[in-house]
Coordinates of N, CA and C in Angstrom, one line a residue:
Chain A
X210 N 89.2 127.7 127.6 CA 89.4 126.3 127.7 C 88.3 125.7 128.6
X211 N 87.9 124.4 128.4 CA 87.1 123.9 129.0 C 87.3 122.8 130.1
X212 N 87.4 122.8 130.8 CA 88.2 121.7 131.9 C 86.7 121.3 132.6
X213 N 87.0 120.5 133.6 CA 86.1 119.3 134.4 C 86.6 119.1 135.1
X214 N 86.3 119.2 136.7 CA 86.9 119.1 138.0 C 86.1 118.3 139.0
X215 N 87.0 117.2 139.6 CA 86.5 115.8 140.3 C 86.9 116.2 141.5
X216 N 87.2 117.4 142.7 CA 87.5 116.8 143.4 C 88.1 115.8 144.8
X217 N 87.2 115.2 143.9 CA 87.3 113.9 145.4 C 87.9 112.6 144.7
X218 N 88.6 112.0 144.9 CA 89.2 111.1 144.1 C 88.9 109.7 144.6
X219 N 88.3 109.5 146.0 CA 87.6 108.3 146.5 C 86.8 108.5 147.0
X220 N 85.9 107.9 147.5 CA 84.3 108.1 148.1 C 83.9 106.9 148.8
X221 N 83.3 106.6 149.6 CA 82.9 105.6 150.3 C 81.6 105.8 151.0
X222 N 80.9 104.9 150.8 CA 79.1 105.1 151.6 C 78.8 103.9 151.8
X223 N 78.4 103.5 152.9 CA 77.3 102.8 153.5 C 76.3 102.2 152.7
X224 N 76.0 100.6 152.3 CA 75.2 100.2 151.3 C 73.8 100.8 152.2
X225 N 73.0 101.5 150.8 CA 71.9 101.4 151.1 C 71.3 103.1 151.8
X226 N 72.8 103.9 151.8 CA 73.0 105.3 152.4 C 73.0 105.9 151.1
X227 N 73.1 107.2 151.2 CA 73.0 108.6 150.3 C 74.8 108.4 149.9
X228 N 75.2 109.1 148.8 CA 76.4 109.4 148.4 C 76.2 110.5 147.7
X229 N 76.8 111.6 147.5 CA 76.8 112.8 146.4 C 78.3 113.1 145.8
X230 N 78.5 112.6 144.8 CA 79.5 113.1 143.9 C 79.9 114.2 143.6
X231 N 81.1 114.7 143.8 CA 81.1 116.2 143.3 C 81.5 116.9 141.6
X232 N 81.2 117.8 141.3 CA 81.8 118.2 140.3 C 81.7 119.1 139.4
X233 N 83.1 120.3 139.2 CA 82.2 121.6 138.7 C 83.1 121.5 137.2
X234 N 82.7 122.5 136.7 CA 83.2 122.4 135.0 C 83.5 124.6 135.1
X235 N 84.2 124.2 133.8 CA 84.2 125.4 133.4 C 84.1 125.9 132.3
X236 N 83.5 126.8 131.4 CA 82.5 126.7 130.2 C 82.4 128.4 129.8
X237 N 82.4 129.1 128.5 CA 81.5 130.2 128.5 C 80.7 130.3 127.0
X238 N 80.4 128.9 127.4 CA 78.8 128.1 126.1 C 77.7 128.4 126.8
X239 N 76.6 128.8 126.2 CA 75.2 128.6 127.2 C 74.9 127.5 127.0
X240 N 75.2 126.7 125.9 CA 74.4 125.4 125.4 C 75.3 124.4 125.6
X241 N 75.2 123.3 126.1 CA 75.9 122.4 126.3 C 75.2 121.0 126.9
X242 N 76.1 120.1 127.4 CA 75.4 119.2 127.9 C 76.4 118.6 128.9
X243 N 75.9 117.6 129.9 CA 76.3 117.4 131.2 C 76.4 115.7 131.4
X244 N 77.3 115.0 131.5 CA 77.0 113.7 131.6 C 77.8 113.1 133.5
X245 N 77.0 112.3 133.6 CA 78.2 111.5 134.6 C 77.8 109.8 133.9
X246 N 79.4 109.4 134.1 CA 79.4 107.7 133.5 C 80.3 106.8 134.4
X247 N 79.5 106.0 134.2 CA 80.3 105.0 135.5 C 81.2 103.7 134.6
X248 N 82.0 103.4 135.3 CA 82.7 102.7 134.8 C 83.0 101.5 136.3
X249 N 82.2 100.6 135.7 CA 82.8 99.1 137.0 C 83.9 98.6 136.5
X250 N 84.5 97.6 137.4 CA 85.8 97.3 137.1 C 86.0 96.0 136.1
X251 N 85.2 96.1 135.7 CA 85.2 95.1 134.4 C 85.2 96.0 133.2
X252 N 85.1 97.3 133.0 CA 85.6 98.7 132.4 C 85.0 99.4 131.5
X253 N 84.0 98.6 131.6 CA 83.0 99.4 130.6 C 82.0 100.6 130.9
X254 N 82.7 101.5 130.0 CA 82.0 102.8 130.8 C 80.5 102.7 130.1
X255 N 79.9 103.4 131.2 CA 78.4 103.6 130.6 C 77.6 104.5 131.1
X256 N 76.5 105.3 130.5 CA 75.9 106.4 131.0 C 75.1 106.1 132.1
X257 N 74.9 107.5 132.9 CA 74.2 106.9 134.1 C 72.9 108.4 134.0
X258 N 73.5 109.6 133.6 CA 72.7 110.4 133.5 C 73.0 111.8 132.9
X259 N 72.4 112.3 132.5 CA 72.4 113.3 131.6 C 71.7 114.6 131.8
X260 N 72.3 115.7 131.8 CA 71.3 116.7 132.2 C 71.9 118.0 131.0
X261 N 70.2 118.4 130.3 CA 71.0 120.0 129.3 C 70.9 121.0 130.0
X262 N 72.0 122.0 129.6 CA 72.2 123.1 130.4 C 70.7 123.9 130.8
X263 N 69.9 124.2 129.7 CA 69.2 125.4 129.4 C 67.7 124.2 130.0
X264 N 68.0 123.1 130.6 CA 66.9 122.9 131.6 C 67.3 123.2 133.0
X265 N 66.6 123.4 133.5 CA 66.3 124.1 135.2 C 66.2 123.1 135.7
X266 N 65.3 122.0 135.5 CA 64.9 120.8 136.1 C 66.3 120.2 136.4
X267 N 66.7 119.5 137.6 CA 67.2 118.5 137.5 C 66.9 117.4 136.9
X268 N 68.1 116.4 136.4 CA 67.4 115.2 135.6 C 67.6 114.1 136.9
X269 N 66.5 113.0 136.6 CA 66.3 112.0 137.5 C 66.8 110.5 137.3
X270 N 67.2 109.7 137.4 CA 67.2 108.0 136.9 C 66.7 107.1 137.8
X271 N 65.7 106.9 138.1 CA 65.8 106.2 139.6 C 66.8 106.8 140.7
X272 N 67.6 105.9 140.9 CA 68.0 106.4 142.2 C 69.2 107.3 142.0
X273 N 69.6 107.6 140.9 CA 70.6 108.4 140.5 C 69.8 110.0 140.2
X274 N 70.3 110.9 140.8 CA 69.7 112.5 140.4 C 71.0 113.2 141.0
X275 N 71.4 114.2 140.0 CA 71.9 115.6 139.6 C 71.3 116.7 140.2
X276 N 72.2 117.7 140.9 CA 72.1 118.9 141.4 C 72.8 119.6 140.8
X277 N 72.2 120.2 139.7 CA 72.7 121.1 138.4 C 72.6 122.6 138.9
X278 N 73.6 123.3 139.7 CA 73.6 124.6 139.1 C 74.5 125.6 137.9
X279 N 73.8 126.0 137.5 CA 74.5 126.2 136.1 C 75.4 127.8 136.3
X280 N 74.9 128.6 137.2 CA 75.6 129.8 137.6 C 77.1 129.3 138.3
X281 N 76.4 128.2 139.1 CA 77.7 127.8 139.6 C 79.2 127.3 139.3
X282 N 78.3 126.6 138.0 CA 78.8 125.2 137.0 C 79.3 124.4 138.1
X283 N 78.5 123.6 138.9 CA 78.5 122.6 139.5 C 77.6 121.8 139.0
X284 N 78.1 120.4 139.0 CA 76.9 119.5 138.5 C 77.4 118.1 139.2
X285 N 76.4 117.9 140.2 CA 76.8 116.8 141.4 C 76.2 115.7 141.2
X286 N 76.0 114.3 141.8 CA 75.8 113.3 140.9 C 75.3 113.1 142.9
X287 N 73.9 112.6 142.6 CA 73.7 111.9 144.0 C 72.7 110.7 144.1
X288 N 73.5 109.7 144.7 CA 73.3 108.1 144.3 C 72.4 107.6 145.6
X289 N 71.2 107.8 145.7 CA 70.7 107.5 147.2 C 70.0 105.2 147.0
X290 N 70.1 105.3 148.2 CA 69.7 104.2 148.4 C 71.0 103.1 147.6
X291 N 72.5 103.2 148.1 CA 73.4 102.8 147.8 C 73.2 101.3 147.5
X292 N 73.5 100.7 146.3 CA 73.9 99.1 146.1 C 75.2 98.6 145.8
X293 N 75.6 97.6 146.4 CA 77.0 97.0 146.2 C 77.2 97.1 144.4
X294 N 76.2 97.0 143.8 CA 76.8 97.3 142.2 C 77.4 98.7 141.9
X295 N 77.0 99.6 142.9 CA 77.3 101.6 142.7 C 78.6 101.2 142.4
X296 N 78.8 100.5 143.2 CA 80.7 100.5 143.3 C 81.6 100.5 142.0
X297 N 82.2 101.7 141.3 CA 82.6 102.1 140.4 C 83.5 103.3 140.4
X298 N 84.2 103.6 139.3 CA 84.7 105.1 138.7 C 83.5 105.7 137.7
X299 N 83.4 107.1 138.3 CA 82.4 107.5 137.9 C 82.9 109.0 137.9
X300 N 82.8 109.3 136.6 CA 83.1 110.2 135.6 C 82.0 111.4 135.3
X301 N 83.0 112.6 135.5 CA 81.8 114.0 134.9 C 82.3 114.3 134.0
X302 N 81.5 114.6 133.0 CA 81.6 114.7 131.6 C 80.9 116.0 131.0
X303 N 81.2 116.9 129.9 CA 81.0 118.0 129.6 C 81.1 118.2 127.7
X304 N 79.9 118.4 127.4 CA 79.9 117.9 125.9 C 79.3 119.6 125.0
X305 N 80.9 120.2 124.6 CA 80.2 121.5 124.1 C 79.2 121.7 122.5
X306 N 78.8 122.2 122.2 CA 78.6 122.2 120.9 C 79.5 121.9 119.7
X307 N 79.1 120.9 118.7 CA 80.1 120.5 118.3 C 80.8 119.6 118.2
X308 N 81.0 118.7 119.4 CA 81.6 117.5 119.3 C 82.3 117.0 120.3
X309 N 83.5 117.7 120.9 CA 84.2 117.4 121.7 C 83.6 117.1 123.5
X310 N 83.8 116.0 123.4 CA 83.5 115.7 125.1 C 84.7 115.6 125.9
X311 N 85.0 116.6 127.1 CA 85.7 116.8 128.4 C 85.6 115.9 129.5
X312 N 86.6 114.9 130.2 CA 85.9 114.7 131.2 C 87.1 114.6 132.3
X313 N 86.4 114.9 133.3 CA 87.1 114.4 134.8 C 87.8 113.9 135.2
X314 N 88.5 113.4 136.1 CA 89.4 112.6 136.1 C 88.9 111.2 137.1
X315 N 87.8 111.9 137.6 CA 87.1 110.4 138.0 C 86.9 110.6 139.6
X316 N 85.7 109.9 140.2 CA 85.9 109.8 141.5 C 85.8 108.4 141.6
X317 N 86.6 107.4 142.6 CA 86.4 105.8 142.4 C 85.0 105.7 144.2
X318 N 84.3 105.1 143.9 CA 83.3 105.3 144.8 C 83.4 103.5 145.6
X319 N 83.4 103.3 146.5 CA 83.7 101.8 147.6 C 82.4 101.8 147.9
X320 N 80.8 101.2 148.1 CA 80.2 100.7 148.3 C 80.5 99.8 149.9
X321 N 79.7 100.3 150.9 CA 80.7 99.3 152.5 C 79.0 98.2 152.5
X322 N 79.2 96.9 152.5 CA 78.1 96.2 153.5 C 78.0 97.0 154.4
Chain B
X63 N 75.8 95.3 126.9 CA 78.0 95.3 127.0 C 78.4 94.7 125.8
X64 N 77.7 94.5 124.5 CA 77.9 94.0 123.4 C 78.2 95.2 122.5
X65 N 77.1 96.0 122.6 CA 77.1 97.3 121.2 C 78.2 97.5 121.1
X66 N 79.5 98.0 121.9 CA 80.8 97.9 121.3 C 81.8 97.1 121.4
X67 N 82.6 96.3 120.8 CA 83.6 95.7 121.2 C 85.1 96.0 120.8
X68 N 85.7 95.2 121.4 CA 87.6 95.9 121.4 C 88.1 94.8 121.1
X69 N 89.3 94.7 120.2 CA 90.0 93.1 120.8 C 91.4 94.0 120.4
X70 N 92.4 93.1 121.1 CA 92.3 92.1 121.8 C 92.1 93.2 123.1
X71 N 91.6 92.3 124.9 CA 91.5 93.1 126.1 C 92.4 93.5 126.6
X72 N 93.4 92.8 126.2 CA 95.1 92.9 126.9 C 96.0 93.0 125.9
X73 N 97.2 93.7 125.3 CA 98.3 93.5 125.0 C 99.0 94.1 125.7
X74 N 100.3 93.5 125.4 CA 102.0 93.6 125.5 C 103.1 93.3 124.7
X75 N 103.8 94.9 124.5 CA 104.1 94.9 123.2 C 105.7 95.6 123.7
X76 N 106.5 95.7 122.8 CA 108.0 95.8 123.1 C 108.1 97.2 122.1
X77 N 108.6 98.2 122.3 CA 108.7 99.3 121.3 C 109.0 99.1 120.2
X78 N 109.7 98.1 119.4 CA 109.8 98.3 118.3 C 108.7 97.4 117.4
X79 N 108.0 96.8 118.3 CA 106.7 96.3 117.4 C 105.6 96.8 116.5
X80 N 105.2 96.0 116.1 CA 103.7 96.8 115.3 C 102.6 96.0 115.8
X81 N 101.6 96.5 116.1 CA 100.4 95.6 116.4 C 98.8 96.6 116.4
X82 N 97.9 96.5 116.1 CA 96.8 97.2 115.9 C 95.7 96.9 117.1
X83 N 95.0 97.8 117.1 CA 94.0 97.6 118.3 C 92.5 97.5 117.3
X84 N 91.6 96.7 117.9 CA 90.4 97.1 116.6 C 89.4 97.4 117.9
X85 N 88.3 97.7 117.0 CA 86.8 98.5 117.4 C 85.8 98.4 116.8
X86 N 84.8 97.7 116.8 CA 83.7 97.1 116.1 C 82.0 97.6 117.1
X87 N 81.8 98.6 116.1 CA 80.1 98.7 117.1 C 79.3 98.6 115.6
X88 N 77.9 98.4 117.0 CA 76.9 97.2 116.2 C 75.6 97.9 116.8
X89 N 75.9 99.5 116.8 CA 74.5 100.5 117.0 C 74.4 100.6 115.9
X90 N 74.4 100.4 114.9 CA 74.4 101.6 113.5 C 74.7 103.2 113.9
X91 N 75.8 103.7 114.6 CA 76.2 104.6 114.7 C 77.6 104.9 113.7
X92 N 77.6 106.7 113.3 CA 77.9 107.0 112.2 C 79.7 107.9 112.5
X93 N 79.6 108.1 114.2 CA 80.5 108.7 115.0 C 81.4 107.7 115.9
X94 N 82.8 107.2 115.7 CA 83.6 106.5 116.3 C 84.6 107.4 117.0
X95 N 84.9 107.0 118.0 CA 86.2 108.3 118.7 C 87.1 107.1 119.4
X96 N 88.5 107.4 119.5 CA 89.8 106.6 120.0 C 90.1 107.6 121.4
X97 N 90.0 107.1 122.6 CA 90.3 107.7 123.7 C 91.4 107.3 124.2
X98 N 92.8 107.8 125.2 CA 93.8 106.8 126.2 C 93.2 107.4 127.7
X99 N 93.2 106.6 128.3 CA 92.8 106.5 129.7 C 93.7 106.2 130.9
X100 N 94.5 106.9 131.3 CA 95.9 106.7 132.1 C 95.1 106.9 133.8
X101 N 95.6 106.7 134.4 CA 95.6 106.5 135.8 C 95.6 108.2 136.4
X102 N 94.8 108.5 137.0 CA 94.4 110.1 137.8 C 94.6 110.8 137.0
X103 N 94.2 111.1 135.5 CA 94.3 111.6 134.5 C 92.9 111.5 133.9
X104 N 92.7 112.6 133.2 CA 91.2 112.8 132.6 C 91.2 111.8 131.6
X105 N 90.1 111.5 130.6 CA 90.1 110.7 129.6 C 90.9 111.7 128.5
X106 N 91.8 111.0 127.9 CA 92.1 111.9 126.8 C 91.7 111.7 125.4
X107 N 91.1 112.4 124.8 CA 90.5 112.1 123.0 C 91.4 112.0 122.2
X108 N 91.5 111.4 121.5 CA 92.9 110.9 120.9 C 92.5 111.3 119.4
X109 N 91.2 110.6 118.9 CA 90.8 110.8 117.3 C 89.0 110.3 117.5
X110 N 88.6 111.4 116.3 CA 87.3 110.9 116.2 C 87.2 111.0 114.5
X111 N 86.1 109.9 114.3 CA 85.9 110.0 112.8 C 84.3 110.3 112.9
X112 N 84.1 110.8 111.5 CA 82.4 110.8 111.5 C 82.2 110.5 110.0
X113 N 81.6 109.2 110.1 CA 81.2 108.4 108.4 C 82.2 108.3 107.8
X114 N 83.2 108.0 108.4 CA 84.5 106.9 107.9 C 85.5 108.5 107.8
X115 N 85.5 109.8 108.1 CA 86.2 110.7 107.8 C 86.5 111.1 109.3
X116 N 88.0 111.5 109.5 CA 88.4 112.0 110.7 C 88.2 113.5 110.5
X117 N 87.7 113.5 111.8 CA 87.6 114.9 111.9 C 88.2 115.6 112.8
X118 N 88.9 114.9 113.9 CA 90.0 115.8 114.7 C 91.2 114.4 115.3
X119 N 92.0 115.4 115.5 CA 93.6 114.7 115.8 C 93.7 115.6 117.1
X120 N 93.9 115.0 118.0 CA 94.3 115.7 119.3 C 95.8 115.8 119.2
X121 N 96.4 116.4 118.4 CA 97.7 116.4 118.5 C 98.5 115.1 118.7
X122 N 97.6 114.1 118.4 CA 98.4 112.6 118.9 C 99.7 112.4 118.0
X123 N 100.8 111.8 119.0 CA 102.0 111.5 118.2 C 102.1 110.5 116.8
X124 N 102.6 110.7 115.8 CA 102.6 109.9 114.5 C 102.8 108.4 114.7
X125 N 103.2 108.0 116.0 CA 103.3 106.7 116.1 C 101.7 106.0 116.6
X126 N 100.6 106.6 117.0 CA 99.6 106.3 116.9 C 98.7 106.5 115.3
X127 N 98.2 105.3 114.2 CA 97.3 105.8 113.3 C 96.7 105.1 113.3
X128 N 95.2 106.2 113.3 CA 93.9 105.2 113.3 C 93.5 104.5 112.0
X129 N 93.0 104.1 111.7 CA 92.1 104.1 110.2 C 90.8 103.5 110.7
X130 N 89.8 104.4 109.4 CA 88.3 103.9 110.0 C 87.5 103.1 108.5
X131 N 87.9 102.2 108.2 CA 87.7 101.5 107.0 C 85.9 101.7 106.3
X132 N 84.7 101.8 107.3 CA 83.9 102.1 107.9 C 83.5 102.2 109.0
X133 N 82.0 102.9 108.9 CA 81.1 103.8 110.3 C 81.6 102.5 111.2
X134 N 81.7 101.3 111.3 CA 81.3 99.9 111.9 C 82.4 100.0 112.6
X135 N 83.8 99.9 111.7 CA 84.8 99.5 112.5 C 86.2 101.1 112.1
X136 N 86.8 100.4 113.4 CA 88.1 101.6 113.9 C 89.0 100.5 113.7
X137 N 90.1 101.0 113.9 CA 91.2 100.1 114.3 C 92.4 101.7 114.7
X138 N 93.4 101.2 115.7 CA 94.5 102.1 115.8 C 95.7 101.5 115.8
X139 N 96.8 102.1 115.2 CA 98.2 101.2 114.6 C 98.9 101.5 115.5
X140 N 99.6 100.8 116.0 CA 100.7 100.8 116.7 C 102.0 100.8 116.7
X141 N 102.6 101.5 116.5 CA 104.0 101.6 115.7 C 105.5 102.4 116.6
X142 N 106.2 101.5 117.3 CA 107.6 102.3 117.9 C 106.9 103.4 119.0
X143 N 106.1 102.0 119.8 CA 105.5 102.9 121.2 C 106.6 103.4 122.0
X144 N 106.5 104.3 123.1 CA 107.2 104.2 124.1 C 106.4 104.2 125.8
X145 N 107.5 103.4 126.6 CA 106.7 103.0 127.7 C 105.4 103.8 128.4
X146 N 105.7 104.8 128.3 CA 104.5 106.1 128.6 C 103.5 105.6 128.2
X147 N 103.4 105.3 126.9 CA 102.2 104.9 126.0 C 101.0 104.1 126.6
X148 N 102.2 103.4 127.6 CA 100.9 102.6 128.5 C 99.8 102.8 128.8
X149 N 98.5 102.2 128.7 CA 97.3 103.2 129.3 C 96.1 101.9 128.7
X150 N 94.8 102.4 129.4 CA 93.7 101.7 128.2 C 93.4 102.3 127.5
X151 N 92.6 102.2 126.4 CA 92.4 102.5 124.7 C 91.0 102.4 125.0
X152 N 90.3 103.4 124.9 CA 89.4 103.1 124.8 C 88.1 103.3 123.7
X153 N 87.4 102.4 122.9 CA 86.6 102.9 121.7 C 85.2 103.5 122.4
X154 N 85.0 104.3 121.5 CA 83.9 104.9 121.5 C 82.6 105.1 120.6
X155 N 81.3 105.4 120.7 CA 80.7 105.7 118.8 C 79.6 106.2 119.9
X156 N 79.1 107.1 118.5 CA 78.0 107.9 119.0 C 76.9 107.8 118.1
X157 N 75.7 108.3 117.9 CA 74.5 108.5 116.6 C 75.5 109.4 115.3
X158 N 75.5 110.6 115.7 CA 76.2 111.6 115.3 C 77.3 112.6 116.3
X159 N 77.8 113.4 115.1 CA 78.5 114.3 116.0 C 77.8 115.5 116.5
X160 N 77.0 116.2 115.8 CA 75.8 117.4 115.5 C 74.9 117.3 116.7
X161 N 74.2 116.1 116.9 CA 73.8 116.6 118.4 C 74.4 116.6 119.6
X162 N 74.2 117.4 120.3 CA 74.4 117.8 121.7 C 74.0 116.4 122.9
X163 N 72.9 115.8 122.2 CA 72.3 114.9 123.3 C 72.9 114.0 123.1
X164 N 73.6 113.0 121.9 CA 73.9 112.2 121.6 C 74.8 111.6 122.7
X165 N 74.5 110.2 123.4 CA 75.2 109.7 123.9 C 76.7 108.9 123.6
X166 N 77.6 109.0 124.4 CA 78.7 108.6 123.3 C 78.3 106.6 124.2
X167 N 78.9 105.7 123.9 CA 79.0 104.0 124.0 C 80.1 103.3 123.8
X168 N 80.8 103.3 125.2 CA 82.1 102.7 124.9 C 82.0 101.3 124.8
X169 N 83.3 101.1 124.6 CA 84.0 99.7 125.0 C 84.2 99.2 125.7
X170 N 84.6 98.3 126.1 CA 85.4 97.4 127.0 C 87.1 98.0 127.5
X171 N 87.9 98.6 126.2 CA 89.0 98.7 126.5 C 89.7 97.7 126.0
X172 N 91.2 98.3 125.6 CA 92.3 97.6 125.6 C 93.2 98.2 126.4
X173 N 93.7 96.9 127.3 CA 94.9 97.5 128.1 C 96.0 97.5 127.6
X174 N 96.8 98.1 127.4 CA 98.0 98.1 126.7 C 99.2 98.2 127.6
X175 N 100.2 97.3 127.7 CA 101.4 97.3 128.0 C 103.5 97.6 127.3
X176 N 103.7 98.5 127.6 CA 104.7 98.8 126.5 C 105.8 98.4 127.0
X177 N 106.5 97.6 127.1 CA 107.7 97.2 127.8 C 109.0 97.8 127.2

């Protein structure tokens, strides 16, 4: 079975500071793919970043980058240079071959002035 | 915040009602999925279609039916909820089901209240 584990269920950072999200999965696919999605309270979820297993590289977005280890199956979500918009539920997601997407149960992240 | 939309954003509805949720995306995507979204609970997949054909039932109870009339639009029926039921709805669509990379693009949600 494939499950997705959050956990930290609140989070809070300093506008303008580093945050790292946590989050490990459990899988025995080589191929797969890795999402985290945020959702502001107006509720629309949306992607924020994406990483495939069978890349090494971390993926990047601007200020959003992923610490993907895959031995581990951790895949952490780290939001530097905090903005009062970060402020959201933000979701690890786990998409096996085939179709079905898994996800987390969420970490809610507070952005502080 | 357009590509998909939900209506209505709010209902409240009494168990023995009927009332339908709809879903309208405006990617030209060919994959729509019905999610419920409860409180410290994972997202749960409820139904996904691909080109107007369902292809999985998460074991959802008979009092939830989707229908996907077309790729474009979802709708989910609502039929002799019970309070539990409560939760948001959330629509989904993708390009395909076949790739791996394919981003899924939600909605807005419907919040649903079952009194």
């Amino acid at each position: 079975a494939q499950t997705v584990t959050q956990s930290q269920p609140e989070m809070s950072v300093q506008e303008a500071e580093t945050v790292t999200l946590s989050c490990t999965y459990d899988t025995s696919e080589s191929d797969y793919y890795l999402f985290w999605y945020k959702q502001p309270p107006s509720r629309q979820m949306i992607l924020v970043i994406r990483q495939e297993a069978y890349k090494q590289q971390n993926a990047t977005e601007n200020r959003f980058s992923v610490n993907f280890q895959k031995a581990a199956k951790s895949f952490s979500l780290k939001i530097s240079d905090s903005q009062l918009g970060d402020a959201a539920m933000y979701f690890c997601a786990y998409r096996r071959p085939g179709n079905q997407f898994y996800f987390g149960t969420g970490t809610s992240l507070t952005v502080i002035p | 915040e357009t590509g998909v939309t939900q209506t209505p954003r709010h209902l409240v509805m009494g168990m023995t009602n009927k009332k339908s949720l709809k879903c309208e995306q405006h990617l030209g995507h060919n994959a729509m999925y019905w999610y419920k979204q409860s409180a410290k609970k994972p997202l749960e997949l409820m139904f996904v279609y691909n080109f107007k054909e369902q292809t999985e039932n998460n074991s959802v109870p008979s009092r939830f039916s989707p229908e996907c009339p077309n790729s474009s639009h979802l709708f989910l029926h609502l039929h002799t909820l019970q309070p539990e039921d409560s939760a948001l709805y959330l629509c989904a669509s993708s390009q395909t089901l076949a790739e791996l990379t394919d981003t899924q693009y939600f909605g807005p949600g419907t919040r649903l209240t079952v009194l």
